[in-house]
CSV table of C-alpha atoms in Angstrom, one decimal:
chain,number,residue,atom,x,y,z
U,1,MET,CA,-4.9,-55.1,27.4
U,2,LYS,CA,-7.8,-52.3,27.0
U,3,LYS,CA,-5.1,-50.4,27.0
U,4,ARG,CA,-3.3,-51.9,24.0
U,5,THR,CA,-6.2,-52.7,22.2
U,6,MET,CA,-7.3,-48.7,22.1
U,7,SER,CA,-3.8,-48.2,21.2
U,8,LEU,CA,-3.9,-50.3,18.3
U,9,ILE,CA,-7.2,-49.1,17.1
U,10,SER,CA,-6.1,-45.2,17.4
U,11,ALA,CA,-3.0,-46.1,15.0
U,12,ALA,CA,-5.0,-47.5,12.5
U,13,MET,CA,-7.0,-44.8,12.2
U,14,LEU,CA,-4.6,-42.0,12.4
U,15,GLY,CA,-2.1,-43.8,9.9
U,16,PRO,CA,-4.1,-43.0,7.0
U,17,VAL,CA,-5.1,-39.6,8.4
U,18,LEU,CA,-1.4,-38.6,8.8
U,19,ALA,CA,-0.4,-40.0,5.3
U,20,ALA,CA,-3.1,-38.1,3.8
U,21,ALA,CA,-2.1,-34.9,5.1
U,22,GLN,CA,1.8,-36.0,4.4
U,23,LEU,CA,0.7,-36.1,0.8
U,24,VAL,CA,-1.2,-32.9,1.1
U,25,ILE,CA,1.7,-31.0,2.4
U,26,ALA,CA,4.2,-32.8,0.0
U,27,GLN,CA,1.8,-31.6,-2.8
U,28,ALA,CA,1.3,-28.3,-1.7
U,29,HIS,CA,5.4,-27.5,-2.0
U,30,GLU,CA,5.0,-28.5,-5.9
U,31,LEU,CA,2.0,-26.4,-6.7
U,32,PRO,CA,2.9,-23.2,-8.4
U,33,MET,CA,2.1,-20.0,-6.5
U,34,PRO,CA,-1.3,-18.6,-7.2
U,35,HIS,CA,-1.1,-15.8,-9.6
U,36,ALA,CA,2.1,-17.0,-11.2
U,37,CYS,CA,4.1,-14.7,-13.4
U,38,SER,CA,7.6,-14.3,-14.6
U,39,VAL,CA,8.6,-10.7,-14.7
U,40,PRO,CA,12.7,-10.3,-16.0
U,41,PRO,CA,14.6,-8.5,-13.3
U,42,ALA,CA,14.9,-5.7,-15.9
U,43,GLU,CA,11.2,-5.0,-15.3
U,44,LEU,CA,10.9,-5.6,-11.8
U,45,GLN,CA,13.4,-2.6,-11.2
U,46,ALA,CA,11.7,-0.5,-13.7
U,47,GLU,CA,8.7,-1.0,-11.5
U,48,LYS,CA,10.7,-0.2,-8.6
U,49,LYS,CA,11.9,3.2,-9.9
U,50,VAL,CA,8.5,4.3,-11.0
U,51,VAL,CA,7.2,3.9,-7.2
U,52,LEU,CA,10.4,5.6,-5.9
U,53,GLU,CA,10.0,8.0,-8.4
U,54,PHE,CA,6.3,8.7,-6.5
U,55,LEU,CA,8.2,8.9,-3.4
U,56,ARG,CA,11.1,10.8,-4.2
U,57,PRO,CA,11.5,14.5,-2.2
U,58,GLY,CA,10.7,16.9,-3.9
U,59,ILE,CA,8.7,15.5,-7.1
U,60,THR,CA,6.6,18.4,-8.6
U,61,LEU,CA,2.7,17.9,-8.7
U,62,ARG,CA,2.8,17.8,-12.5
U,63,GLU,CA,5.9,14.8,-11.9
U,64,LEU,CA,3.3,13.2,-9.4
U,65,ILE,CA,0.2,13.1,-11.6
U,66,ALA,CA,1.9,11.9,-14.6
U,67,LEU,CA,3.0,8.9,-13.1
U,68,ILE,CA,-1.0,7.7,-12.2
U,69,ASP,CA,-3.0,6.1,-14.7
U,70,PRO,CA,-6.5,7.1,-15.6
U,71,SER,CA,-7.9,3.9,-14.6
U,72,TYR,CA,-6.1,4.4,-11.0
U,73,VAL,CA,-8.1,2.0,-8.5
U,74,GLN,CA,-8.0,3.3,-4.7
U,75,HIS,CA,-8.0,0.8,-1.6
U,76,ASN,CA,-7.0,3.5,1.2
U,77,PRO,CA,-10.6,3.5,3.0
U,78,ALA,CA,-10.4,7.1,3.7
U,79,VAL,CA,-10.0,8.8,0.2
U,80,LEU,CA,-12.5,6.1,-1.6
U,81,LYS,CA,-14.6,7.2,0.9
U,82,ALA,CA,-14.2,11.1,0.1
U,83,ALA,CA,-14.2,10.2,-3.7
U,84,GLY,CA,-17.6,8.0,-2.8
U,85,GLU,CA,-18.7,11.4,-1.3
U,86,LYS,CA,-18.1,13.8,-4.1
U,87,HIS,CA,-19.3,11.1,-6.5
U,88,ILE,CA,-15.9,11.0,-8.4
U,89,SER,CA,-13.5,8.5,-9.9
U,90,ASP,CA,-10.6,7.3,-7.5
U,91,TYR,CA,-8.1,9.2,-10.1
U,92,GLU,CA,-10.2,12.2,-9.5
U,93,GLU,CA,-9.8,12.3,-5.8
U,94,PHE,CA,-6.4,11.4,-6.0
U,95,LYS,CA,-5.7,14.5,-8.4
U,96,LEU,CA,-7.9,16.3,-5.8
U,97,LEU,CA,-6.2,15.7,-3.1
U,98,PHE,CA,-2.6,16.2,-4.2
U,99,THR,CA,-3.5,19.5,-5.9
U,100,ARG,CA,-4.7,20.7,-2.5
U,101,ILE,CA,-1.9,19.5,-0.7
U,102,ALA,CA,0.7,20.9,-2.6
U,103,ALA,CA,-1.8,24.4,-3.1
U,104,LEU,CA,-1.1,24.5,1.1
U,105,GLY,CA,2.9,24.0,0.6
U,106,ASN,CA,2.2,26.7,-2.2
U,107,PRO,CA,1.0,29.8,-0.5
U,108,GLY,CA,2.6,32.7,-2.8
U,109,GLY,CA,0.3,31.5,-5.5
U,110,GLY,CA,2.1,30.3,-9.0
U,111,ASN,CA,1.6,27.3,-11.0
U,112,VAL,CA,1.1,24.9,-8.8
U,113,LEU,CA,1.5,22.1,-10.8
U,114,ASP,CA,5.4,22.7,-11.2
U,115,GLY,CA,5.3,23.6,-7.6
U,116,PRO,CA,6.1,20.5,-4.9
U,117,ALA,CA,3.8,17.7,-4.9
U,118,ARG,CA,3.9,17.7,-0.7
U,119,GLN,CA,4.8,20.1,2.2
U,120,GLY,CA,8.0,21.7,2.0
U,121,GLY,CA,9.2,19.1,-0.8
U,122,ARG,CA,8.9,16.2,2.0
U,123,ALA,CA,8.0,12.8,0.9
U,124,PRO,CA,7.5,9.3,2.6
U,125,GLN,CA,11.2,7.5,3.4
U,126,ALA,CA,11.0,3.9,1.9
U,127,VAL,CA,13.5,1.8,3.9
U,128,ILE,CA,12.6,-1.4,1.7
U,129,VAL,CA,10.6,-1.8,-1.4
U,130,LEU,CA,9.7,-4.9,-2.4
U,131,ALA,CA,8.4,-6.3,-6.3
U,132,GLU,CA,6.8,-9.0,-7.5
U,133,CYS,CA,5.1,-9.5,-10.5
U,134,ASP,CA,3.5,-6.0,-11.0
U,135,LEU,CA,2.8,-5.3,-7.4
U,136,VAL,CA,5.6,-2.7,-5.7
U,137,THR,CA,5.5,-2.5,-2.0
U,138,ALA,CA,7.3,0.5,0.0
U,139,ILE,CA,8.1,-0.5,3.3
U,140,ILE,CA,7.6,3.6,4.8
U,141,LYS,CA,9.5,4.7,7.9
U,142,ASN,CA,7.2,7.4,10.0
U,143,THR,CA,8.4,9.0,13.3
U,144,PRO,CA,5.0,10.0,15.0
U,145,ARG,CA,5.1,12.1,18.6
U,146,ASP,CA,4.7,9.6,21.2
U,147,PRO,CA,1.7,10.9,23.3
U,148,THR,CA,2.8,8.9,26.8
U,149,ALA,CA,6.3,10.2,26.8
U,150,SER,CA,7.4,14.3,27.3
U,151,PRO,CA,7.0,16.6,24.5
U,152,GLY,CA,9.5,15.9,21.7
U,153,THR,CA,9.5,12.5,21.9
U,154,THR,CA,8.7,11.0,18.9
U,155,TYR,CA,9.0,7.0,17.8
U,156,GLU,CA,9.7,4.7,15.0
U,157,ARG,CA,6.4,3.3,13.2
U,158,PHE,CA,6.5,1.4,9.8
U,159,SER,CA,3.3,1.3,7.1
U,160,PHE,CA,3.3,0.3,3.8
U,161,ASP,CA,2.0,1.7,0.6
U,162,THR,CA,1.6,-1.2,-2.2
U,163,PHE,CA,1.0,-0.1,-6.1
U,164,ARG,CA,0.2,-2.3,-9.1
U,165,VAL,CA,2.5,-0.9,-11.8
U,166,ARG,CA,1.7,-1.3,-15.4
U,167,ASN,CA,3.0,0.5,-18.6
U,168,GLY,CA,5.5,2.6,-16.2
U,169,LYS,CA,2.2,3.7,-14.7
U,170,LEU,CA,0.6,3.6,-11.0
U,171,VAL,CA,-2.8,1.7,-11.6
U,172,GLU,CA,-3.9,0.6,-8.4
U,173,HIS,CA,-3.0,1.2,-4.3
U,174,TRP,CA,-3.5,-0.4,-1.1
U,175,ASP,CA,-2.0,0.8,2.2
U,176,ASP,CA,-2.7,0.0,5.8
U,177,GLU,CA,-4.6,3.6,6.3
U,178,GLU,CA,-8.0,3.2,8.6
U,179,ILE,CA,-10.9,5.9,8.5
U,180,THR,CA,-10.8,7.6,11.8
U,181,ALA,CA,-12.6,10.8,12.8
U,182,GLU,CA,-9.2,12.6,12.1
U,183,SER,CA,-8.3,11.3,8.8
U,184,MET,CA,-12.0,12.4,7.5
U,185,GLN,CA,-11.6,15.8,9.1
U,186,THR,CA,-8.4,15.9,7.9
U,187,LEU,CA,-9.6,15.1,4.1
U,188,ARG,CA,-13.0,16.9,4.5
U,189,LYS,CA,-10.8,20.2,5.9
U,190,LEU,CA,-8.4,19.9,2.4
U,191,ASP,CA,-11.9,20.0,0.6
U,192,GLN,CA,-12.9,23.4,2.1
């Protein structure tokens, strides 16, 4: 009898809670996505095209810089830290970083703006590109060396770059980079 009474009390208490939870779940399915937007498919394709152009093998430094809006906001923590240390804008750090990278790939001199923006004209390999509203995310395939295997052994690793695209320009960037001693050393070495 005592067990049955406890079961009835539990059911009486849980019934309204479960009903409320079902109502909240049902309402959640009816709510619009946060920051909902409606972008025509042609505009989404145009935004993807801007990001794919940024990632294009052989893009020149001049072409690369032309894709970046002067209001550019960087969320890569290492690049953001480097800009802060120099007291320059995210846009200026972007131009400086890519100019130095391009100069490394152009040891013979000449106009660095008209040479490849990345060493050897290489570019990140985007394997998936998704667009929603004004955001475009590229999933990038990397093949780093496997430090636990024999020399020359690599493995696949994936990272991402997300860009906010407005009026045909990249205005904001996020990625999965971290501040490491190596990343900061590489950035500082480029500044020398």
